[in-house]
PDB file of C-alpha atoms and ligand atoms in Angstrom:
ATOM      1  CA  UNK A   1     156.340 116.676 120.196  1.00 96.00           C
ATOM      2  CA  UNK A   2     159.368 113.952 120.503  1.00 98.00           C
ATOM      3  CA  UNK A   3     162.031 114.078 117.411  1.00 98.00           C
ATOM      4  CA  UNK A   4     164.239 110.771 116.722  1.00 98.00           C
ATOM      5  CA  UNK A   5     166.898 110.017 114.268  1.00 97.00           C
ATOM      6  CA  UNK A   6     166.199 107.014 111.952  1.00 97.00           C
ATOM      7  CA  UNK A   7     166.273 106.133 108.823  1.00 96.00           C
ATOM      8  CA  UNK A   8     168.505 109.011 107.867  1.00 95.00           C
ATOM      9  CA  UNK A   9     166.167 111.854 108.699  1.00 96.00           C
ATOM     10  CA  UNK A  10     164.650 113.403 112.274  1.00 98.00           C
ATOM     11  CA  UNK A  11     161.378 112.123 112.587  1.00 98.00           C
ATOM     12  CA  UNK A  12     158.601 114.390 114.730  1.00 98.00           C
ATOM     13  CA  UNK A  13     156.013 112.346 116.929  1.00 98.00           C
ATOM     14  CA  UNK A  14     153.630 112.359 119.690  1.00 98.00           C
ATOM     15  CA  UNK A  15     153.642 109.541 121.971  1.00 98.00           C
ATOM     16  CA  UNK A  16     150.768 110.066 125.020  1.00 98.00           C
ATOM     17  CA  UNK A  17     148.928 107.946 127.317  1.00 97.00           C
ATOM     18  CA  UNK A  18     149.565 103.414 128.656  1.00 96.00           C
ATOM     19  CA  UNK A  19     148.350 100.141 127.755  1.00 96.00           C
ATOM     20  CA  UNK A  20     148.007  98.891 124.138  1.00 97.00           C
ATOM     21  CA  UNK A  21     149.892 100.661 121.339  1.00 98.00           C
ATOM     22  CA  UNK A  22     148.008 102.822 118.542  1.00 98.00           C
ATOM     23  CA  UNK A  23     149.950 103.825 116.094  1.00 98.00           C
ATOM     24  CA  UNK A  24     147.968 106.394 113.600  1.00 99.00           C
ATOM     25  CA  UNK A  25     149.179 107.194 110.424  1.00 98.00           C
ATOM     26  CA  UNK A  26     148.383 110.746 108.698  1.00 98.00           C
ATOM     27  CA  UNK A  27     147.083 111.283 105.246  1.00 98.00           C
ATOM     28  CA  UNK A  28     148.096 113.211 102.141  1.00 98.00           C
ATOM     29  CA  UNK A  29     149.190 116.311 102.167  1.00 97.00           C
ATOM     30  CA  UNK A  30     148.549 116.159 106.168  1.00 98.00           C
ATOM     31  CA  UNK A  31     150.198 115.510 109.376  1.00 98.00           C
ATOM     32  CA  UNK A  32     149.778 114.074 112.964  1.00 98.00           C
ATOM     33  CA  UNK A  33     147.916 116.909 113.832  1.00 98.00           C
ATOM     34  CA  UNK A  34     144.351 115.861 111.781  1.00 98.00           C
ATOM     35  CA  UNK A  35     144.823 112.620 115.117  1.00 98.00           C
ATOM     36  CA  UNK A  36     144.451 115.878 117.580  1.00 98.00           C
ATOM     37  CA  UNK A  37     140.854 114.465 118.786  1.00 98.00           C
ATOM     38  CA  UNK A  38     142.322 110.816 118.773  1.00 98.00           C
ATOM     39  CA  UNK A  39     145.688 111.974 120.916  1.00 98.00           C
ATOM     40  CA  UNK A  40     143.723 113.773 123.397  1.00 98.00           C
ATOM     41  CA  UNK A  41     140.572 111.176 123.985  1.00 98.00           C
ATOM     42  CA  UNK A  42     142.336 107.543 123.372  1.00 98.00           C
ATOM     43  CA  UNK A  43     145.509 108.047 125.360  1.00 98.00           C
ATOM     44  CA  UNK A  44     143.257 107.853 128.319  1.00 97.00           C
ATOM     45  CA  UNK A  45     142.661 103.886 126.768  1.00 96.00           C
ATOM     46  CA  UNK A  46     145.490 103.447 124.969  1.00 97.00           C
ATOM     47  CA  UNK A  47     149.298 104.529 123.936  1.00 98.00           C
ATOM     48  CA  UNK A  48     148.710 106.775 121.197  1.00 98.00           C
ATOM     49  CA  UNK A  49     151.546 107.260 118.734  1.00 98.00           C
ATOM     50  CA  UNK A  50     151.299 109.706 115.641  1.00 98.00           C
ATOM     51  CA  UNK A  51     154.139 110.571 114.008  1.00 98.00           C
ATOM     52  CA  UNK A  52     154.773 113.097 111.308  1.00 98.00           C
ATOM     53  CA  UNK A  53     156.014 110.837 108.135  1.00 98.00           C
ATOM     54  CA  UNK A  54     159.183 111.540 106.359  1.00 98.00           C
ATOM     55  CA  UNK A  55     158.652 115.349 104.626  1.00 97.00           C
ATOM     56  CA  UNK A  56     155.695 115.862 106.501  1.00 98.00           C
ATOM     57  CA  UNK A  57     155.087 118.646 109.590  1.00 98.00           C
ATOM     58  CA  UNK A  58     157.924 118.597 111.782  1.00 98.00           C
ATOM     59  CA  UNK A  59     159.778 115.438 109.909  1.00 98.00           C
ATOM     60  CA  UNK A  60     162.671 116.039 108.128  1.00 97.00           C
ATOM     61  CA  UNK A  61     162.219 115.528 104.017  1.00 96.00           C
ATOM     62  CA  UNK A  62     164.473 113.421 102.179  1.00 93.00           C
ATOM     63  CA  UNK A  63     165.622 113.256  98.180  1.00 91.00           C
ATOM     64  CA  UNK A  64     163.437 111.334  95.687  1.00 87.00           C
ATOM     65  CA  UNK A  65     160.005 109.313  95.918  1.00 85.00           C
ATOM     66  CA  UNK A  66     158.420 108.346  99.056  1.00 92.00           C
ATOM     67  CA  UNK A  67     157.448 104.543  98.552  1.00 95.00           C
ATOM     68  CA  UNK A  68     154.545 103.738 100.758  1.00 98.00           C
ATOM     69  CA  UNK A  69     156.999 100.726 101.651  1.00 97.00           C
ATOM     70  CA  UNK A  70     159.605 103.745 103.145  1.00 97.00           C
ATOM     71  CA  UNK A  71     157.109 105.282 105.407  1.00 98.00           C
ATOM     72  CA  UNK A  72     156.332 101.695 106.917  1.00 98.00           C
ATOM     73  CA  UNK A  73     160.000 101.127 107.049  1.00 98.00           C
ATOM     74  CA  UNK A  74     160.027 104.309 109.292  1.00 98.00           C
ATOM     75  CA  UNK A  75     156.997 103.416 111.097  1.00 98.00           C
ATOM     76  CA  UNK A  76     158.658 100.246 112.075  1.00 98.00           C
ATOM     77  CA  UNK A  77     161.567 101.994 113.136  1.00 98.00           C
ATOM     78  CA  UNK A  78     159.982 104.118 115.519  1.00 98.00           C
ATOM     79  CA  UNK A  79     158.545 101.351 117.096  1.00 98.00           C
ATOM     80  CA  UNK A  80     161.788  99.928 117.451  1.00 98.00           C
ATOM     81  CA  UNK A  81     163.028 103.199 118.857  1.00 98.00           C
ATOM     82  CA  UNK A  82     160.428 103.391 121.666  1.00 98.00           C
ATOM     83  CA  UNK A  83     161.380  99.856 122.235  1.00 98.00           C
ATOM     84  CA  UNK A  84     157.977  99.021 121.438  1.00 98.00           C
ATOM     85  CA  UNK A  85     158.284  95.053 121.742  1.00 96.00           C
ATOM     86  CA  UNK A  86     154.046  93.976 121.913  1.00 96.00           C
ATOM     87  CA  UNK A  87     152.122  93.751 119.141  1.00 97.00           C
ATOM     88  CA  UNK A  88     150.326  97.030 118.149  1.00 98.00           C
ATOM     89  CA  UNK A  89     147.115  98.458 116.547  1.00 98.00           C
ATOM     90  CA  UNK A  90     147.849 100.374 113.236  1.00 98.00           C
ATOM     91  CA  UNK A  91     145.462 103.014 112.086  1.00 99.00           C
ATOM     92  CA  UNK A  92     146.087 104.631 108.902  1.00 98.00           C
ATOM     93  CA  UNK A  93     143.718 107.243 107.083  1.00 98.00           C
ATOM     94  CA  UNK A  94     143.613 107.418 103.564  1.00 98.00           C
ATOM     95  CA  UNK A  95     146.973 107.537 101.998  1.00 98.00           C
ATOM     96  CA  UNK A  96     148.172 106.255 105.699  1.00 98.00           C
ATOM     97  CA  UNK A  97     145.924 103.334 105.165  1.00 98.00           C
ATOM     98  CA  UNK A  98     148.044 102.381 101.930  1.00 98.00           C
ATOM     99  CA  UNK A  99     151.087 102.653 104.172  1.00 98.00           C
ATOM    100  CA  UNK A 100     149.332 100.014 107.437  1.00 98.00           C
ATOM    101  CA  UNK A 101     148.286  98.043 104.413  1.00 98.00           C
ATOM    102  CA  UNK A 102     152.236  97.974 103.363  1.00 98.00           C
ATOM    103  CA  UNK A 103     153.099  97.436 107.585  1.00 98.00           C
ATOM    104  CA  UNK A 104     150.671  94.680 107.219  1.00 98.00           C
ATOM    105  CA  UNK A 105     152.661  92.844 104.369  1.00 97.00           C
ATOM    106  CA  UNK A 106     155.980  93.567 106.136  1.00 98.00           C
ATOM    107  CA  UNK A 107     155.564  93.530 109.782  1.00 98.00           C
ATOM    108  CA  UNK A 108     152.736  91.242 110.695  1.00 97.00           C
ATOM    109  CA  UNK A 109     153.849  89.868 113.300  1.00 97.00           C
ATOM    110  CA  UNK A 110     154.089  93.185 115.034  1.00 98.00           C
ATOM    111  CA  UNK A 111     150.552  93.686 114.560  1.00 98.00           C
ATOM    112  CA  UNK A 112     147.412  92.902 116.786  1.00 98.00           C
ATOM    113  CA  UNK A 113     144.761  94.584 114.906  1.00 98.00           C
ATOM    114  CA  UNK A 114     144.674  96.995 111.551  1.00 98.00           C
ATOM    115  CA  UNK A 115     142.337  99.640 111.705  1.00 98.00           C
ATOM    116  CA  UNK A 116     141.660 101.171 108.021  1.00 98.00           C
ATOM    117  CA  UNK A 117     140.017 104.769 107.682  1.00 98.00           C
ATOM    118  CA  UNK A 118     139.173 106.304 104.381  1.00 98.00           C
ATOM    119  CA  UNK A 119     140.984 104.793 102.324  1.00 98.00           C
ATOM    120  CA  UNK A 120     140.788 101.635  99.227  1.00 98.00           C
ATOM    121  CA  UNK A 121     143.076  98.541  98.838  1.00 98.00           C
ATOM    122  CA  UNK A 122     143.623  98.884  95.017  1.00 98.00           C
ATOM    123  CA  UNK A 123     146.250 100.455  92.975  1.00 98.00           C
ATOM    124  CA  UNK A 124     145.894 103.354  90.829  1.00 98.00           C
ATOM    125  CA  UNK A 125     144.096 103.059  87.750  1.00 98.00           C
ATOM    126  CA  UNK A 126     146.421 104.248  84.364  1.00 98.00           C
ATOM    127  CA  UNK A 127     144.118 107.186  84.252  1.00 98.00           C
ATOM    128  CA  UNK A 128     144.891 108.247  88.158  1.00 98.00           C
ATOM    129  CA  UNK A 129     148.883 107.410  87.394  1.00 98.00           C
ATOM    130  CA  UNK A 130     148.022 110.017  84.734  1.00 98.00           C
ATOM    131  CA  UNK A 131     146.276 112.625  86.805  1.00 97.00           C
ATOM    132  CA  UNK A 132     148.916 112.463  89.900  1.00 97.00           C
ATOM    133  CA  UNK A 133     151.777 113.089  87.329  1.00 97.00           C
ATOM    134  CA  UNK A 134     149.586 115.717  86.109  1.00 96.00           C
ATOM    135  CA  UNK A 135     149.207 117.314  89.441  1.00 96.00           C
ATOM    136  CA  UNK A 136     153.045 116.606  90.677  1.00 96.00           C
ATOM    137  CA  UNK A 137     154.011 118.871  87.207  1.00 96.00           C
ATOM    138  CA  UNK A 138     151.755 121.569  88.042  1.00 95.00           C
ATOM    139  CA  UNK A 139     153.261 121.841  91.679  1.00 96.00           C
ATOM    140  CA  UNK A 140     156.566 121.797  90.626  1.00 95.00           C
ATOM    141  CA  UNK A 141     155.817 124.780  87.982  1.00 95.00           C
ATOM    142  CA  UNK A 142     153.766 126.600  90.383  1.00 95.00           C
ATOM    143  CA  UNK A 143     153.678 125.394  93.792  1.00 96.00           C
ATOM    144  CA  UNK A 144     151.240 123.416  96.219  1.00 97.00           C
ATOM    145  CA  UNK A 145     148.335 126.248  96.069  1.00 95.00           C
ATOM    146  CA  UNK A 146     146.362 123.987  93.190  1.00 92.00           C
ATOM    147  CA  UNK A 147     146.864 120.881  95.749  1.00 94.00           C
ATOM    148  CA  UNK A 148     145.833 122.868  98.711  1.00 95.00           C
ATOM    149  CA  UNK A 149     142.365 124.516  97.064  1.00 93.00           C
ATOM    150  CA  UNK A 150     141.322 121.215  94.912  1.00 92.00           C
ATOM    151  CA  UNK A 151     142.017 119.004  98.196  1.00 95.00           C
ATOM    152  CA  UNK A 152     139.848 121.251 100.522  1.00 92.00           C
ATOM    153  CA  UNK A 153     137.123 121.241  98.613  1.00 90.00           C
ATOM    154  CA  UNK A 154     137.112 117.281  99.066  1.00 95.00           C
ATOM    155  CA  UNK A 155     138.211 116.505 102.409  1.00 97.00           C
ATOM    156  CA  UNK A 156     135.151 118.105 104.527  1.00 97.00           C
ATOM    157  CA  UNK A 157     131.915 116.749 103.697  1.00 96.00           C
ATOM    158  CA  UNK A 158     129.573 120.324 102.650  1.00 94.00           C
ATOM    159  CA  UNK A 159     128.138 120.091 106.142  1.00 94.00           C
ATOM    160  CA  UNK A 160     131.015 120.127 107.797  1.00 95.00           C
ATOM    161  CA  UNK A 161     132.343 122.873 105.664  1.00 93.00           C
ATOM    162  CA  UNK A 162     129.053 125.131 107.040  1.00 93.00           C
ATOM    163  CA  UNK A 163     128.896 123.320 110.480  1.00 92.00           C
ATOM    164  CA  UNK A 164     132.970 124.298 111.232  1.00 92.00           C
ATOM    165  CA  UNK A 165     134.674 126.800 109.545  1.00 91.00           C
ATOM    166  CA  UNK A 166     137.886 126.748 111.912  1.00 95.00           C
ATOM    167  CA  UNK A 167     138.119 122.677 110.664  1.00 96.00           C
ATOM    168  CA  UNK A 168     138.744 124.038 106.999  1.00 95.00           C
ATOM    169  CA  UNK A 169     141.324 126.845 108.040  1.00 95.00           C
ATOM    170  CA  UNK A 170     142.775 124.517 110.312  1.00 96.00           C
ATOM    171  CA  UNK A 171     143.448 121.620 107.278  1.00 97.00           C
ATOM    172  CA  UNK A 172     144.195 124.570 104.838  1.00 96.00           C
ATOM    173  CA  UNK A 173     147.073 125.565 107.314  1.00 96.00           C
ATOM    174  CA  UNK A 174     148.749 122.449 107.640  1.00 97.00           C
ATOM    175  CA  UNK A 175     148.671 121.996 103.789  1.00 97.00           C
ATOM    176  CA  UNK A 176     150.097 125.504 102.690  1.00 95.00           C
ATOM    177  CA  UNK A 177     153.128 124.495 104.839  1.00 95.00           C
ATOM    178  CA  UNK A 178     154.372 121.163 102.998  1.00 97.00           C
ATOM    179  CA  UNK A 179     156.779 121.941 100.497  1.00 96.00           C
ATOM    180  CA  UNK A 180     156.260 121.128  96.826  1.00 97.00           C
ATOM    181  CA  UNK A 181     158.705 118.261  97.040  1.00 96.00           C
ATOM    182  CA  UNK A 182     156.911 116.572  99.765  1.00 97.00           C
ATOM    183  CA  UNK A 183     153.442 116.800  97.434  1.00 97.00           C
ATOM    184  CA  UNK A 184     155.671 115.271  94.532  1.00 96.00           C
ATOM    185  CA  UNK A 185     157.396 112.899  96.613  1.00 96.00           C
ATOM    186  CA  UNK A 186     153.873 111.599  97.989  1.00 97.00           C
ATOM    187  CA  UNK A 187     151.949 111.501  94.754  1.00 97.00           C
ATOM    188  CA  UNK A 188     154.810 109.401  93.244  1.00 96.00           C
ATOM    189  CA  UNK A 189     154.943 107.039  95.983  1.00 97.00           C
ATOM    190  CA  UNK A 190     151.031 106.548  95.679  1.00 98.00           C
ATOM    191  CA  UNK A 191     150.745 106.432  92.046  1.00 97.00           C
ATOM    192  CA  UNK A 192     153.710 103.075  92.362  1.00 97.00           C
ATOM    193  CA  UNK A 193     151.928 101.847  95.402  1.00 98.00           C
ATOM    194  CA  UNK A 194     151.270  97.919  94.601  1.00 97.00           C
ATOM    195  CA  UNK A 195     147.127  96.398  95.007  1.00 98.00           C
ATOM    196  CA  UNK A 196     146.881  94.992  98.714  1.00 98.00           C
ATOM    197  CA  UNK A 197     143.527  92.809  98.462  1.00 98.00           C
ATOM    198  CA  UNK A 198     145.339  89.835  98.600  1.00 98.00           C
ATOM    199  CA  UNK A 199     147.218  91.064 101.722  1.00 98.00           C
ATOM    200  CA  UNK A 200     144.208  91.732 103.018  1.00 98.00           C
ATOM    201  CA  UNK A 201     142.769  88.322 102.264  1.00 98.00           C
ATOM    202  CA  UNK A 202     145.658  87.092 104.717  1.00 97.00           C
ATOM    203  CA  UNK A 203     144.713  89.077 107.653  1.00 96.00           C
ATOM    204  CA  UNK A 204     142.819  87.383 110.004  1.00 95.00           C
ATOM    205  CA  UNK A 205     143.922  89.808 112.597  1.00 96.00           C
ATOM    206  CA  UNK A 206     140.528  91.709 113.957  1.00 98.00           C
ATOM    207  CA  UNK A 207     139.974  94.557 111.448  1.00 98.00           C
ATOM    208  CA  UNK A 208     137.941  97.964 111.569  1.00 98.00           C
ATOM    209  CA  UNK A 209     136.664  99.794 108.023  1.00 98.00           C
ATOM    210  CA  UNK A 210     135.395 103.202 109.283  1.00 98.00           C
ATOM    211  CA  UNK A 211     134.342 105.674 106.430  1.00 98.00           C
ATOM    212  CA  UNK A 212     132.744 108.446 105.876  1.00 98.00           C
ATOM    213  CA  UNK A 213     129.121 108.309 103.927  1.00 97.00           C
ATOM    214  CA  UNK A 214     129.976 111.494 102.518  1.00 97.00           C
ATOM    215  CA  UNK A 215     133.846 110.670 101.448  1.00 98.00           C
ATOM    216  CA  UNK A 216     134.416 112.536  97.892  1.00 97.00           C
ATOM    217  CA  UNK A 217     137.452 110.906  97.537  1.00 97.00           C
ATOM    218  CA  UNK A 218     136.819 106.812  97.966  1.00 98.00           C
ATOM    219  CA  UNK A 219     133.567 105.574  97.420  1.00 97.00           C
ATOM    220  CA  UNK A 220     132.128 103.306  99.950  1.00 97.00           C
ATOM    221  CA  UNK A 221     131.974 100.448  97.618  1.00 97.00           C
ATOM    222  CA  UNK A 222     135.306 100.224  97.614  1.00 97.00           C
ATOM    223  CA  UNK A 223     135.853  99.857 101.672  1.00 98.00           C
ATOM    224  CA  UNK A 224     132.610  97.437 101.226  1.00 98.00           C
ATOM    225  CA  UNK A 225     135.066  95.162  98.667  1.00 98.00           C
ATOM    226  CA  UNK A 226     137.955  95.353 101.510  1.00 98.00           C
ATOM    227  CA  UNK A 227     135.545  94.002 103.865  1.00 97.00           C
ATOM    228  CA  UNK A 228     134.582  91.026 101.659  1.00 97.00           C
ATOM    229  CA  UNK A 229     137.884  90.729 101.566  1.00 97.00           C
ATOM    230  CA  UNK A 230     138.938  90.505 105.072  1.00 97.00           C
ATOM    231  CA  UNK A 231     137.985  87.772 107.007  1.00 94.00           C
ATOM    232  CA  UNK A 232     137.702  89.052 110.834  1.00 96.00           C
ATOM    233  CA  UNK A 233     136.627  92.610 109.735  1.00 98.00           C
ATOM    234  CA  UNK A 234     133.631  95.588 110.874  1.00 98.00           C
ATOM    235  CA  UNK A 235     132.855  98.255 108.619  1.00 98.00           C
ATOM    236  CA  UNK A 236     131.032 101.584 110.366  1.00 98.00           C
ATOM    237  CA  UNK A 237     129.975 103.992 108.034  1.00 98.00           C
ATOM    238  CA  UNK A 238     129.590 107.753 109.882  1.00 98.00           C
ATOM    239  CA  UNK A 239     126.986 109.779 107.724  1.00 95.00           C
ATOM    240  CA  UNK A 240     128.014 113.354 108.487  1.00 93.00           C
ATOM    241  CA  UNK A 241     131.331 112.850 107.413  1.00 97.00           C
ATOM    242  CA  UNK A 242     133.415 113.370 104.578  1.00 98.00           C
ATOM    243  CA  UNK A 243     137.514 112.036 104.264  1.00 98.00           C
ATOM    244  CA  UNK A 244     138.207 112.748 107.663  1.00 98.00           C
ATOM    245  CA  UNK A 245     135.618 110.887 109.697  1.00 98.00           C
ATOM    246  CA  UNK A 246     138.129 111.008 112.598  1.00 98.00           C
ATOM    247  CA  UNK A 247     138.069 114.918 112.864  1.00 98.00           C
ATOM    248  CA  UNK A 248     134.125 115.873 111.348  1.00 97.00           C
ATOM    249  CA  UNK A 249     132.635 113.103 113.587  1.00 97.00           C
ATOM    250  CA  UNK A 250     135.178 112.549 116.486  1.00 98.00           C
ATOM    251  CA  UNK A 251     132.993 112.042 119.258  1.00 98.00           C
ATOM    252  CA  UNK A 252     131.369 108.870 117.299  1.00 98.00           C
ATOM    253  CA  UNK A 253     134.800 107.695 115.367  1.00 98.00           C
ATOM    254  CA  UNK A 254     136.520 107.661 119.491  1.00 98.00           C
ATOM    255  CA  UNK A 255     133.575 105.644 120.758  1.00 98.00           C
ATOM    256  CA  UNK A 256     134.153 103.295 117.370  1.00 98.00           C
ATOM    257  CA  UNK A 257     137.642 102.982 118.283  1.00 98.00           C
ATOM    258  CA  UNK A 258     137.167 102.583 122.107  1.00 98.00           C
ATOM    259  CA  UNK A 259     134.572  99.740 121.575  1.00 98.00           C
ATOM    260  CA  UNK A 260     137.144  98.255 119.150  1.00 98.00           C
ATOM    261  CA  UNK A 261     140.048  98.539 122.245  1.00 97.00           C
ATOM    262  CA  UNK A 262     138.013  96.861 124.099  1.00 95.00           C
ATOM    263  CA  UNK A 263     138.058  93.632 122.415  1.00 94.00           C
ATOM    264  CA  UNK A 264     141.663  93.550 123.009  1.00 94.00           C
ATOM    265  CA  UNK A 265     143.692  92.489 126.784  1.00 80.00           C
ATOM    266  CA  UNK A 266     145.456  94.511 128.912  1.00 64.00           C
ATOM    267  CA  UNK A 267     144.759  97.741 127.322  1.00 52.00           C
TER     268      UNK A 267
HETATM  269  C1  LIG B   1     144.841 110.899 101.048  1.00 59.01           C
HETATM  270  O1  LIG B   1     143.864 111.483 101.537  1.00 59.01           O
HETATM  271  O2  LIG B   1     145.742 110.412 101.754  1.00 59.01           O
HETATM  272  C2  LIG B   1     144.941 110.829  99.543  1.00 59.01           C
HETATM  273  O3  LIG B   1     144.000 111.682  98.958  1.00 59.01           O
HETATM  274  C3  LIG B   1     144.793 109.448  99.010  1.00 59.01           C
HETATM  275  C4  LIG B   1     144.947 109.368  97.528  1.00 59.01           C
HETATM  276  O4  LIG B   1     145.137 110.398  96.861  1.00 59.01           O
HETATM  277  O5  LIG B   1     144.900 108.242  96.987  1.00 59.01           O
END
């Protein structure tokens, strides 16, 4: 694990293997770690970045909200740290997904192709501004244990649950270590996060939708209205898989990704 200073805070990453950049972006209440299958397999194809945003893992946190525009803002940063000059792939699951879709509306230019896992393009409704405020009081009375129970019951799909027991510790780990403030700091950056369909309607970058049949989080319907939405785009939907294609199904979501690569030069 690398550290750098931007931004005003250290920010943890892994940076592993040549050729095209692939920048993956974590979801909530996560961290780099949920990319271990992606790190290991796709730096053989591919330089695989995943960093730890701002609060997150080994990143330091810093006061107030974490707009999905600040964790592009570091995202961009880093690149501009590893002197990172070519256009990239960005690959952002779930709440990471807002944040490429954010990348996308600031940094196009430094983009080759958007890859968007598990996650929607719209805002939240009133009644899911409602529910996250909800859920940010109750961790700040009493901690992130309500986060860390509801969320595991909805990441795995119930196969996975009963196929790998070591996946669920291993995800209920990494979420019993983020600090309340980090939880808060996320859900009030999501719940503010602006609707991206009509930055999607402006990529015609080539795009990838991969989601999980089984996601009880984001219905496939609404990946299905990003890909009407996208010009250039490919939608793969894995069946045994729940919110985290990338770890349940990792075998099939690298060969998804490496076909993807594939399409693009020098990588
Ligand atoms: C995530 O998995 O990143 C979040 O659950 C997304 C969300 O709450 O909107």
């Amino acid at each position: 694990m690398k550290m750098v200073q931007i931004n005003g805070f250290q920010m943890a990453f892994e940076d592993h293997g040549k050729g095209i950049p692939l920048l993956l972006i974590h979801g909530y209440p996560l961290h780099h770690k949920i990319w271990e299958p992606q790190i290991q397999q796709l730096s053989r194809v591919a330089r695989v970045i995943a960093p730890d945003l701002r609060g997150h893992g080994a990143s330091d946190p810093l006061p107030g909200s974490y707009s999905i525009t600040f964790h592009a803002d570091d995202c961009a940063a880093l690149l501009d740290h590893l002197q990172i000059k070519r256009p990239i792939i960005i690959c952002g699951l779930s709440m990471g997904g807002y944040i490429s879709m954010a990348f996308c509306r600031q940094y196009a230019a430094r983009l080759a192709g958007i890859i968007l896992v598990s996650t929607r393009a719209r805002a939240d409704s009133p009644e899911e501004k409602k529910n996250r405020e909800l859920a940010a009081s109750q961790v700040q009375t009493t901690g992130v244990g309500s986060i860390v129970s509801s969320m595991l019951t909805k990441l795995l799909s119930p196969q996975t649950i009963k196929d790998h027991p070591p996946l669920k510790k291993q995800l209920e780990e990494i979420m019993k270590n983020i600090s309340p403030e980090t939880v808060v700091s996320d859900l009030h950056g999501m719940m503010d996060r602006p609707d991206s369909l009509d930055t999607l309607r402006r990529v015609s970058l080539p795009a990838l939708l991969i989601h999980g049949r089984e996601d009880a989080l984001i219905p496939l319907e609404e990946v299905q209205v990003m890909q009407a939405a996208m010009e250039n785009s490919r939608l793969h939907v894995i069946s045994a898989a729940g919110h985290l294609p990338n770890l349940e199904q990792s075998v099939q979501f690298n060969q998804i990704i490496h076909t993807y690569l594939e399409g693009f030069p020098h990588v």
